[in-house]
Coordinates of C-alpha atoms in Angstrom, one line a residue:
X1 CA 88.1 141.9 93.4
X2 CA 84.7 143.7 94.0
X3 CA 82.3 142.1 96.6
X4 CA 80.1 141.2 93.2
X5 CA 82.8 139.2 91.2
X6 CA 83.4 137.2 94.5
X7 CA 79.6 136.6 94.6
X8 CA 79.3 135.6 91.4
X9 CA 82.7 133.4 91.5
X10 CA 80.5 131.8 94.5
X11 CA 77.5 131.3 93.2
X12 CA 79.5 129.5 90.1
X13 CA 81.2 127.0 92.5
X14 CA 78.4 126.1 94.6
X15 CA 76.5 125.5 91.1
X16 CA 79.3 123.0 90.9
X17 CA 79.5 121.2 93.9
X18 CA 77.7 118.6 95.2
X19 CA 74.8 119.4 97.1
X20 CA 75.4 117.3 99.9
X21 CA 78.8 118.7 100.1
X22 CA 78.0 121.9 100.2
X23 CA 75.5 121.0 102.9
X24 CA 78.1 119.1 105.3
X25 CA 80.6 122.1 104.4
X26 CA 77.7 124.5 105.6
X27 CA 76.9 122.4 109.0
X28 CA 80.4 122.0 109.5
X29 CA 81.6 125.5 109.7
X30 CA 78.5 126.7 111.8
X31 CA 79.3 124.0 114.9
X32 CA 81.3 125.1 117.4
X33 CA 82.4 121.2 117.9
X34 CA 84.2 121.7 114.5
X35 CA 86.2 124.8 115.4
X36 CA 87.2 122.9 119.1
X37 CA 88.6 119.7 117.5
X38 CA 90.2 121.8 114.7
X39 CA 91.7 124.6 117.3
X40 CA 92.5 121.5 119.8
X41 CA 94.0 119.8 117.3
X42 CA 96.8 122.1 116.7
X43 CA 96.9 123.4 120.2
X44 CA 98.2 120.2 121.0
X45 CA 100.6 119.9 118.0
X46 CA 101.6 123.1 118.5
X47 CA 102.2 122.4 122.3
X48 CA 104.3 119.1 121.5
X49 CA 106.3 120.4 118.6
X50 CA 107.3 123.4 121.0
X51 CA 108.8 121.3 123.9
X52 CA 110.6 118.6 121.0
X53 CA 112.1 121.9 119.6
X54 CA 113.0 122.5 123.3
X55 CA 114.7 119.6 124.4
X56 CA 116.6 119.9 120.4
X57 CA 117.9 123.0 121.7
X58 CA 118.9 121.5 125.1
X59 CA 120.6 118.6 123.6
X60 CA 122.3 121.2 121.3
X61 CA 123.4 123.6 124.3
X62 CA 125.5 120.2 125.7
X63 CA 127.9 120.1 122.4
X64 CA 125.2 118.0 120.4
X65 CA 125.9 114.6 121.9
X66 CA 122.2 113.5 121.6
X67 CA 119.9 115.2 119.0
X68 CA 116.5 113.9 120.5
X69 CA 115.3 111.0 123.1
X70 CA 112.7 109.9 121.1
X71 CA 109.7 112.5 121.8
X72 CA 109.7 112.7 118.2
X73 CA 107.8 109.4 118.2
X74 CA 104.8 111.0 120.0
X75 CA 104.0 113.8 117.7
X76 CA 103.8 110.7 114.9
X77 CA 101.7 108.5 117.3
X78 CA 99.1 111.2 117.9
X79 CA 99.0 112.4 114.6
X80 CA 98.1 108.3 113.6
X81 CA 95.6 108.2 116.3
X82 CA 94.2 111.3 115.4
X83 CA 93.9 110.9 111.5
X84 CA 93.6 107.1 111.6
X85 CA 91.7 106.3 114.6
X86 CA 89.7 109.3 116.3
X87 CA 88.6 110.8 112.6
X88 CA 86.9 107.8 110.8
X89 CA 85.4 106.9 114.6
X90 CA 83.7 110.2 114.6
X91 CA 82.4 109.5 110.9
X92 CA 81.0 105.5 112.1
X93 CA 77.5 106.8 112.4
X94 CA 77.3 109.5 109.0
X95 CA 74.9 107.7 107.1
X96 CA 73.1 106.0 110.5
X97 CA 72.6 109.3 111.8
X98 CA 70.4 110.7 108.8
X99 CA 68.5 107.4 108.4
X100 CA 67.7 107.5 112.6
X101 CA 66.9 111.4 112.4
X102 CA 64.7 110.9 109.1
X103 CA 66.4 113.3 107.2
X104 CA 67.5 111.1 104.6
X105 CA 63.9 111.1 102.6
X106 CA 63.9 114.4 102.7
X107 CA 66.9 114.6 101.0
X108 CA 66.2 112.0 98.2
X109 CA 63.0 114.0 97.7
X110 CA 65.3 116.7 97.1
X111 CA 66.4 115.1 94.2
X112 CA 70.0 113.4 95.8
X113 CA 70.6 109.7 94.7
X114 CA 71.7 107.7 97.2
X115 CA 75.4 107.6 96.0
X116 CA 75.5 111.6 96.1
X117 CA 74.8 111.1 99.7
X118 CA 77.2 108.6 101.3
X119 CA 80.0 110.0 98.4
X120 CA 79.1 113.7 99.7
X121 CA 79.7 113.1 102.9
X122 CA 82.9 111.4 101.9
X123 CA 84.5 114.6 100.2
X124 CA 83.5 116.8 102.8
X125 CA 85.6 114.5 105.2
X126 CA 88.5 114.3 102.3
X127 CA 88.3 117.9 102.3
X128 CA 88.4 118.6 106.1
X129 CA 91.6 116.1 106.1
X130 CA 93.4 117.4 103.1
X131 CA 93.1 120.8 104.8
X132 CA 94.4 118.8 108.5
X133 CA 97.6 117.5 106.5
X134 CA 98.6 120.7 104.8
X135 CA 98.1 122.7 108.2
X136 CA 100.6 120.3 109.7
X137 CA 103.3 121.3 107.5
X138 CA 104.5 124.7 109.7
X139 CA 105.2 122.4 112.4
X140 CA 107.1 120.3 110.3
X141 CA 109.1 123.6 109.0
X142 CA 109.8 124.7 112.7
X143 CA 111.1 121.3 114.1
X144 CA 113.3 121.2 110.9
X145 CA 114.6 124.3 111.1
X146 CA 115.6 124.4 115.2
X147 CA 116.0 120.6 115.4
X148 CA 117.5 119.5 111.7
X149 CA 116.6 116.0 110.4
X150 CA 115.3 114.4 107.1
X151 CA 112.5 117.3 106.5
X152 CA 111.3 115.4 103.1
X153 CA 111.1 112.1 104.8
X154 CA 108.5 114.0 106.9
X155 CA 106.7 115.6 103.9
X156 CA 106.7 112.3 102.8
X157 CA 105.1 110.6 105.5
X158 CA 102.5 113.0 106.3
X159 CA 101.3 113.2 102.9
X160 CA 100.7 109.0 103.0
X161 CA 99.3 109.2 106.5
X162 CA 97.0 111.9 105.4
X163 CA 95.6 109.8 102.1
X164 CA 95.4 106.7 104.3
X165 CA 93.2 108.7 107.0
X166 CA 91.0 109.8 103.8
X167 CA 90.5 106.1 102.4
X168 CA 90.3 105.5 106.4
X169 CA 87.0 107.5 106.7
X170 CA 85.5 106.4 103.6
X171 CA 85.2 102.9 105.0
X172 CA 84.3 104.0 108.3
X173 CA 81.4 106.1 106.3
X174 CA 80.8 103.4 103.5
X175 CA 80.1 100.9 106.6
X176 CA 78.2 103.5 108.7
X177 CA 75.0 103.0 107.4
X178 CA 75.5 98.7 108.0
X179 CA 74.8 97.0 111.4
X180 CA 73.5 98.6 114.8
X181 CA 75.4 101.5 116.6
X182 CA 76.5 99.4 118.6
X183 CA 78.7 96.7 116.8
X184 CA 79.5 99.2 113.9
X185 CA 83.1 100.4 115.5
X186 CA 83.7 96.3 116.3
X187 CA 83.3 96.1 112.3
X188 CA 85.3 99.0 111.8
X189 CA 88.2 98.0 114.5
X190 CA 88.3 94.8 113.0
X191 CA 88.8 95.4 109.6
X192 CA 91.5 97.6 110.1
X193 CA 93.3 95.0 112.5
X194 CA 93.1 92.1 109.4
X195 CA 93.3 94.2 106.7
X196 CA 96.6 97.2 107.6
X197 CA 97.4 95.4 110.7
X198 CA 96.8 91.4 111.1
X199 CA 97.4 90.7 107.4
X200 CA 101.0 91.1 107.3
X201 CA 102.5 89.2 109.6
X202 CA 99.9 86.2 109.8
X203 CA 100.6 85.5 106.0
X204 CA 104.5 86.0 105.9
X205 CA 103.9 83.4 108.9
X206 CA 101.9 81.3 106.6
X207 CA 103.9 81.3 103.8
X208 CA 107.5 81.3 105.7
X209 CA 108.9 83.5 103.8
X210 CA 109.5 87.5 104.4
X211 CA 111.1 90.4 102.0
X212 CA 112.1 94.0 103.1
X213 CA 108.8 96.8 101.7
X214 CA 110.7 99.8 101.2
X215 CA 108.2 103.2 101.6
X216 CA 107.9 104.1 98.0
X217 CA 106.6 100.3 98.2
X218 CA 104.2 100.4 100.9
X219 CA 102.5 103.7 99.3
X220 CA 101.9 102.2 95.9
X221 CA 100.7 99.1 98.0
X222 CA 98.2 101.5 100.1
X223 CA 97.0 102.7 97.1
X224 CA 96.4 99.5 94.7
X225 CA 94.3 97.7 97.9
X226 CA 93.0 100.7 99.9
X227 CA 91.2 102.7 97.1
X228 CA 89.4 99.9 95.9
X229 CA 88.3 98.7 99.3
X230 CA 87.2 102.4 100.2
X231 CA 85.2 102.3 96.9
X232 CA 84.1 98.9 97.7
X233 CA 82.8 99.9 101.3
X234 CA 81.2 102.9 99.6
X235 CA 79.2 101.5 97.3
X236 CA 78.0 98.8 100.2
X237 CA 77.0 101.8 102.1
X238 CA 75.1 103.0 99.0
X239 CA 73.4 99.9 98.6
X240 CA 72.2 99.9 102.0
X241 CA 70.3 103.1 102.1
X242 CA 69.5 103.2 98.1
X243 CA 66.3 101.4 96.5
X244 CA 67.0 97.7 95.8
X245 CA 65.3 99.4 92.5
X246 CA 68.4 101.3 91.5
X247 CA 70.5 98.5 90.9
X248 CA 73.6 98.6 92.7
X249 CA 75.0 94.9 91.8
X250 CA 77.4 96.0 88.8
X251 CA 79.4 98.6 90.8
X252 CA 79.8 96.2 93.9
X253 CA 80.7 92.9 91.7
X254 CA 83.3 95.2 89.3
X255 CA 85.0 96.9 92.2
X256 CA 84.9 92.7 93.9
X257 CA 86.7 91.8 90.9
X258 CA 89.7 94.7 91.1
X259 CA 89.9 94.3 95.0
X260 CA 90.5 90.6 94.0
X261 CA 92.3 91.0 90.6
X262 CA 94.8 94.0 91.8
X263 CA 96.4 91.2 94.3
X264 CA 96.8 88.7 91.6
X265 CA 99.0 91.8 89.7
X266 CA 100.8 92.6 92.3
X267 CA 102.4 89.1 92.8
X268 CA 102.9 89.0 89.6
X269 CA 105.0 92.2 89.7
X270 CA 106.1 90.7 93.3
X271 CA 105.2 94.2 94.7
X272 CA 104.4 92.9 98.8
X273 CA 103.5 89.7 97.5
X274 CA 102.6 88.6 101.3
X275 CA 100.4 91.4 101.9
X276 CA 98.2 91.3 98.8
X277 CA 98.1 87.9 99.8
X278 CA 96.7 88.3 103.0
X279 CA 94.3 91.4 101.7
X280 CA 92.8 89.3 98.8
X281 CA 92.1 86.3 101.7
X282 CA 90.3 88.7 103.3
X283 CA 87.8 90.0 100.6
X284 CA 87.2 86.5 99.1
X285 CA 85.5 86.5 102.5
X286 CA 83.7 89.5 102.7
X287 CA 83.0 89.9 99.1
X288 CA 80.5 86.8 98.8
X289 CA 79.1 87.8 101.8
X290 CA 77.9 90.9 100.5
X291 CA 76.8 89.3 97.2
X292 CA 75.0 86.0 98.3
X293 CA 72.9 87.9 101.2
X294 CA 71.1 89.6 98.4
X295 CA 67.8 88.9 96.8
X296 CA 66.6 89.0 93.3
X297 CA 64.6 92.2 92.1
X298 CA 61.2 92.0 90.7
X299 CA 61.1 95.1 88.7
X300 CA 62.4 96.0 85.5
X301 CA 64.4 99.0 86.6
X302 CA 67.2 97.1 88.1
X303 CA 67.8 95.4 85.0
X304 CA 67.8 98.2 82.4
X305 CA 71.2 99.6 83.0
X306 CA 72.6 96.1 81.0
X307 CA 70.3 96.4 77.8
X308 CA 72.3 99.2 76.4
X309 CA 74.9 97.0 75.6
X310 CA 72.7 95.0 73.8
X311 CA 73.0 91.1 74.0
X312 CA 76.7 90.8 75.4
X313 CA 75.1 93.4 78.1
X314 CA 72.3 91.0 78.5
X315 CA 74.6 87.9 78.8
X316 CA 77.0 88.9 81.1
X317 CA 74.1 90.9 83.4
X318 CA 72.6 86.9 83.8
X319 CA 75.5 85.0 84.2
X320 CA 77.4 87.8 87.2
X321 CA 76.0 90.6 87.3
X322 CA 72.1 90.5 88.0
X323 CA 71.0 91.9 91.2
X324 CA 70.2 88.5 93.6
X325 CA 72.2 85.4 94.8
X326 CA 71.2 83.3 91.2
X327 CA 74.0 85.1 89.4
X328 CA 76.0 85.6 92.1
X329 CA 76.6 82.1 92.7
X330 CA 78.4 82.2 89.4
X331 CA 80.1 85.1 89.9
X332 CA 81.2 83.9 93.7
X333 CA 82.3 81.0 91.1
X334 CA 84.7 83.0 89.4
X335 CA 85.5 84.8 92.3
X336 CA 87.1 82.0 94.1
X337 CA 89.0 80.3 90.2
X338 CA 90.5 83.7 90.6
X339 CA 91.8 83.9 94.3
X340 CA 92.8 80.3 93.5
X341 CA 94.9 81.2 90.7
X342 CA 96.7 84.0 92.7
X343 CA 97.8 81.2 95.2
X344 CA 99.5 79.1 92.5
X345 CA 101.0 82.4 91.3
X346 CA 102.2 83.4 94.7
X347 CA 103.5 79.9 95.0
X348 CA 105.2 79.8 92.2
X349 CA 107.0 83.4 92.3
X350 CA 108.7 82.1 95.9
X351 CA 111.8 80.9 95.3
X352 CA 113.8 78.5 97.5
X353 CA 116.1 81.3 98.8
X354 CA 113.3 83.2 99.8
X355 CA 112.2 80.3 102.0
X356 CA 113.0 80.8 105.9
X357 CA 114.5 78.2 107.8
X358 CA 112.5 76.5 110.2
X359 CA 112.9 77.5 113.7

């Protein structure tokens, strides 16, 4: 390929890409803060998976009485820490940190909605942890190879941890732009001790009953309930930094119903009945919060994205979906006969064998 068609196949994907991605992709790649966490990064896996393929070796040398002594565990913890932790930390203050440098009127002059911004910097970070996972994947190979094991339970694994750290970040960046620096990461912390933590345990408590989650399981459950939150926390951040003229009420209230309504499914298709539980107690919280707090709009804009589906449009825009707490009181209305109807579903799919005895 000539140094012109690669130009031109350039010139016809940047044409293509967001803006603000390309922009993040752009600062990215010219920090040297990005090349030391990217070159640490596998410095230290690469450190780590040489001294577990060591001690494999060792272990084999002595007639193969013991394969490992449980190092195996740390290259999984710091690759959670990393991807789940350290990563969406670094991306708390994405949105903060262009409304505190002023560079974020700059870019809506340029033409960027607020959505294109907060989602921009979104796929730049899904694109910086897609490239993370697949990386990994060498070090998977080696250990395989020199140390044996279940190689595609690995695959597996680092394929879910790598789309959990990506809906991970987008609610560490969806929240970013919310609260002051300095309670942002106690938001962020906490939500991911109720929500993928907390959540579990407290409500098979609560109900008294438990059920084995195989993995296949727990990855359709990540994403049913983590996507929509991520696009929930998203479209908050949007709201935040967008004009209260742009009208964000209808994407917040229809991703509210689906982070409320995908629960109710999942009980009925007793898929980790306890944990949709707990998630959907969760965001009957937060989701009224977010709705209630907001005022009505005096301007016409708002508004116009409902008349073109004429009166039913009109009708439902007044009754839930109107920017301002008059509709939302009826929505918040709905909200709750919904959440309230999951509990007599979940209720009723228990049966007494399921029950736990009473310590």
């Amino acid at each position: 390929m000539t140094v012109a068609a690669m130009e031109r196949v350039t010139d016809w994907v940047n044409d293509r890409l967001p803006a603000v991605l390309v922009k993040e992709v752009r600062q990215g790649l010219s920090r040297s803060v990005f090349l030391i966490e990217f070159y640490g990064f596998h410095v230290v896996l690469a450190c780590i998976t040489l001294w577990q393929m060591a001690e494999a070796q060792q272990y084999e040398d002595f007639g193969g009485l013991a394969r490992s002594s449980g190092t195996r565990g740390v290259f999984w913890f710091l690759m959670a820490l990393y991807m789940i932790i350290i990563v969406p930390l670094m991306n708390i203050n994405a949105v903060a940190s262009e409304v505190t440098g002023r560079t974020i009127e700059l870019m809506k002059m340029s033409g960027l909605s607020a959505r294109k911004i907060v989602w921009g910097k979104w796929l730049y970070q899904c694109l910086y942890l897609a490239m993370i996972t697949l990386s990994t994947f060498p070090y998977l190979f080696s250990y395989y190879l020199v140390a044996g094991g279940d190689l595609m339970m690995e695959v597996r694994l680092m394929l879910g941890l790598g789309f959990g750290s990506i809906l991970v970040t987008g609610l560490a960046i969806g929240i970013s732009p919310i609260g002051s620096s300095r309670f942002r990461p106690m938001i962020f912390l906490g939500l991911m001790i109720f929500f993928f933590a907390g959540g579990v345990q407290l409500f098979s408590y609560f109900f008294g009953f438990r059920r084995g989650v195989s993995f296949g399981d727990s990855a359709l459950t990540l994403f049913l309930l983590g996507t929509p939150l991520t696009l929930f926390a998203l479209e908050l951040g949007t709201a935040k930094i967008s004009s209260r003229v742009e009208g964000n009420a209808l994407a917040i209230r229809l991703i509210g119903l689906v982070l409320v309504g995908v629960p109710g499914l999942m009980i009925l298709g007793n898929l980790n009945a306890e944990f949709a539980t707990g998630f959907a107690s969760g965001a009957i919280v937060i989701i009224p919060w977010s709705v209630m707090l907001t005022q009505p709009v005096l301007a016409a804009g708002a508004y116009g994205q409902y008349l073109k589906y004429g009166y039913f449009g009109r009708f439902m825009g007044r009754l839930f979906f109107y920017p301002g707490w008059v509709s939302g009181v009826m929505y918040c209305t709905v909200l709750i006969g919904l959440y309230d109807i999951m509990i007599l579903l979940l209720n009723h799919s228990v049966s007494d064998g399921d029950k736990l005895e009473m310590m």
